[in-house]
CSV table of C-alpha atoms and ligand atoms in Angstrom, one decimal:
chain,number,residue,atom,x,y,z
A,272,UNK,CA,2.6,-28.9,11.8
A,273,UNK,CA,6.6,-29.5,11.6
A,274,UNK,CA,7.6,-25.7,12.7
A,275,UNK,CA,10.0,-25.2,15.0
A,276,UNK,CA,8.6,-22.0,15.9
A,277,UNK,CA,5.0,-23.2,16.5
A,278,UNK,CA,6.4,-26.0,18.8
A,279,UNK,CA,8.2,-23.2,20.8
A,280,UNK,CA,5.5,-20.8,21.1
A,281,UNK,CA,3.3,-24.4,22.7
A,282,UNK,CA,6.0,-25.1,24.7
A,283,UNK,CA,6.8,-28.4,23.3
A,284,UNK,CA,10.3,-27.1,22.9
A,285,UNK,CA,11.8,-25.1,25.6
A,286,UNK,CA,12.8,-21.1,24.8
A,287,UNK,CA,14.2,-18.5,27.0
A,288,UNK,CA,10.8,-16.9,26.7
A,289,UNK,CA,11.2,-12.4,27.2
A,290,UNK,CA,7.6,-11.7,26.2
A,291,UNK,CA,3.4,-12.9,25.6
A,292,UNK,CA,0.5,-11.7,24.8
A,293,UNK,CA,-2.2,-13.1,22.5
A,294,UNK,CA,-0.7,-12.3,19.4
A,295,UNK,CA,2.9,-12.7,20.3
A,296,UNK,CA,5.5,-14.7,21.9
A,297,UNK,CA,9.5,-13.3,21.9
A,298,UNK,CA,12.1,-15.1,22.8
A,299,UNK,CA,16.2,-15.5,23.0
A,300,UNK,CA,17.7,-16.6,19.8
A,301,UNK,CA,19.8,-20.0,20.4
A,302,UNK,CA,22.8,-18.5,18.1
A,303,UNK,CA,23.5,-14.5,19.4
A,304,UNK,CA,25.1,-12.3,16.9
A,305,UNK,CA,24.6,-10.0,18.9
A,306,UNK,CA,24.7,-9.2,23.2
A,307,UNK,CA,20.8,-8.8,22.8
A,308,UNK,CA,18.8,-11.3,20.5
A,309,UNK,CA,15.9,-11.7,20.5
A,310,UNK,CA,13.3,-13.2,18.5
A,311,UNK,CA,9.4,-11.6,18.1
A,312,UNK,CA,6.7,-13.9,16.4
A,313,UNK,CA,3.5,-14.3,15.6
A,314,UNK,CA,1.7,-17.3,17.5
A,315,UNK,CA,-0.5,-17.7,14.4
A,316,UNK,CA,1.9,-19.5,11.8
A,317,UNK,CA,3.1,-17.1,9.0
A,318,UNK,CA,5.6,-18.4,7.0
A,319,UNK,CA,7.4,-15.3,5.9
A,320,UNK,CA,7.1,-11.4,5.4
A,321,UNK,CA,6.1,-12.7,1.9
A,322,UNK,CA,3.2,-14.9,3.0
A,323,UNK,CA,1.1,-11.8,4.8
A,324,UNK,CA,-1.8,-10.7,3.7
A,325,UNK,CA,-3.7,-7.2,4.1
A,326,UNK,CA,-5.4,-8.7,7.2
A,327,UNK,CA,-1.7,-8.7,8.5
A,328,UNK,CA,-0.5,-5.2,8.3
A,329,UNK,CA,-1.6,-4.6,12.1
A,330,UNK,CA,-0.2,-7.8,13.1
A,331,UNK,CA,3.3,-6.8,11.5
A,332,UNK,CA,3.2,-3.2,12.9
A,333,UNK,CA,2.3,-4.9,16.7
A,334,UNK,CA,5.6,-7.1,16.1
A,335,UNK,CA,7.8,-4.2,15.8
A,336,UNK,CA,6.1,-2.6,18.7
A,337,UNK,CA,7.0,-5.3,21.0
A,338,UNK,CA,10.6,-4.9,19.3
A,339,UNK,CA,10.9,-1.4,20.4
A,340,UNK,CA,9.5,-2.5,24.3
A,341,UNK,CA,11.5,-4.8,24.3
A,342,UNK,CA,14.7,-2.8,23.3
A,343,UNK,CA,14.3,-0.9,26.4
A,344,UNK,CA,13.4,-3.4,28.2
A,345,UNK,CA,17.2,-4.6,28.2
A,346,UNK,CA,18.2,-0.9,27.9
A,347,UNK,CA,18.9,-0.5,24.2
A,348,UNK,CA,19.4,3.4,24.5
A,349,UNK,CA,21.7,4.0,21.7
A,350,UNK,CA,19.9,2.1,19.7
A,351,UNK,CA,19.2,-1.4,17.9
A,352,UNK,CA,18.0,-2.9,14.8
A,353,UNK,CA,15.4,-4.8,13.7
A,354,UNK,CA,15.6,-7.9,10.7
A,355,UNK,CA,13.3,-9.6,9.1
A,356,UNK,CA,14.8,-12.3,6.7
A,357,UNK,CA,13.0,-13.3,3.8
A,358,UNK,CA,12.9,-16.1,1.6
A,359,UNK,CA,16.3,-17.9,0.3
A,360,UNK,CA,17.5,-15.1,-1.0
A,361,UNK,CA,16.7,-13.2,2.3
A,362,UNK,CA,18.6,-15.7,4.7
A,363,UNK,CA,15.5,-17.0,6.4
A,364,UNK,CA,16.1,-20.5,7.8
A,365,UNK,CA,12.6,-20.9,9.9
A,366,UNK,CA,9.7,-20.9,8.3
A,367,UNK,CA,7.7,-19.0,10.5
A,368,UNK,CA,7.7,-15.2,10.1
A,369,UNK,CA,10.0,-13.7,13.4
A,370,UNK,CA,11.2,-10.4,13.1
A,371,UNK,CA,14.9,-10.4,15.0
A,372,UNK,CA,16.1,-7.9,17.5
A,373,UNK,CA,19.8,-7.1,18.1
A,374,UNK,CA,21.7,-4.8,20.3
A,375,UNK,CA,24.4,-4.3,22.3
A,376,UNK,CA,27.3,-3.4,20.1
A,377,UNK,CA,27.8,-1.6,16.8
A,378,UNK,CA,25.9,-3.0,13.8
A,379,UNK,CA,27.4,-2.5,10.6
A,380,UNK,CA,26.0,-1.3,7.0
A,381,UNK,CA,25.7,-3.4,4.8
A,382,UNK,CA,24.5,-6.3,6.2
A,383,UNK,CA,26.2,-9.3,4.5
B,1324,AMP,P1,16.3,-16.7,10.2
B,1324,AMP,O1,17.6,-17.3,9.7
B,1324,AMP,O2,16.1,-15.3,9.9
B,1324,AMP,O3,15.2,-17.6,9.7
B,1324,AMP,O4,16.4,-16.8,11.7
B,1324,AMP,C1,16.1,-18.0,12.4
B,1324,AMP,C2,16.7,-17.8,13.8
B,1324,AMP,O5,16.1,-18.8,14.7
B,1324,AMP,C3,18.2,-18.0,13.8
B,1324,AMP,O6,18.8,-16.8,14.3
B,1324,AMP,C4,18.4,-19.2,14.8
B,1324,AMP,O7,19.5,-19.1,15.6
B,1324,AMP,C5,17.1,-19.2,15.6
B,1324,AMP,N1,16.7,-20.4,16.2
B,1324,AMP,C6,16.6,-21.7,15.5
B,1324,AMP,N2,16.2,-22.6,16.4
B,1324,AMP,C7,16.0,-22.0,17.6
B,1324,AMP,C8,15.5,-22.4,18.9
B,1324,AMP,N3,15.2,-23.7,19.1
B,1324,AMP,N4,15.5,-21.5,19.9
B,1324,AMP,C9,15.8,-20.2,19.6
B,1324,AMP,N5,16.2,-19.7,18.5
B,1324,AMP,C10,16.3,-20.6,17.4
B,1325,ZN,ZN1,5.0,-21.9,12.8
């Protein structure tokens, strides 16, 4: 399959990986918008938040668990936030579902 995401999580492309376990690999995004980015994704290939099914639900919950280690893992204290881009519309540019992690400065409301 052409997903740049499923080539990462096999190694076929290299990643600054921060985390693994059998239903997740995280991460560094290659573009920062932020001090912290990180990227948390499934390993089995979802294209988007629109694509899960009810058999997902834990699977999306576990993702945002790993988010929240992982934000104090590199000492998020005051805080972070999580974003999942969806569709077109949405701003998603991998098809692969990846929630995104950012921290490290002030995020701002509304998002653009
Ligand atoms: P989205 O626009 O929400 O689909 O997010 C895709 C993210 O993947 C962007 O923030 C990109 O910078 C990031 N990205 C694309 N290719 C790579 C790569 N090879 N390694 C790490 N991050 C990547
Ligand atoms: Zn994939």
């Amino acid at each position: 399959m052409d997903c740049i995401f499923c080539k990462i999580i096999a190694g076929t492309i290299p990643s600054k990986k921060v985390y693994e376990d059998n239903l997740t690999y995280a991460f560094a995004d290659i573009d920062p918008k932020a001090p912290v980015h990180l990227l948390i994704v499934p390993k089995k290939h979802i294209p988007s938040l629109a694509a899960i099914d009810t058999a997902d639900t834990a699977l999306v919950g576990h993702l945002h668990a790993i988010a929240n280690r992982l934000a104090a893992e590199h000492t998020l204290s005051k805080g972070y936030r999580t974003v999942i881009n969806t569709g077109a519309d949405g701003g998603q540019t991998v098809d692969h579902l990846h929630v995104h992690l950012l921290g490290g400065r002030q995020m701002h409301w509304p998002p653009g």
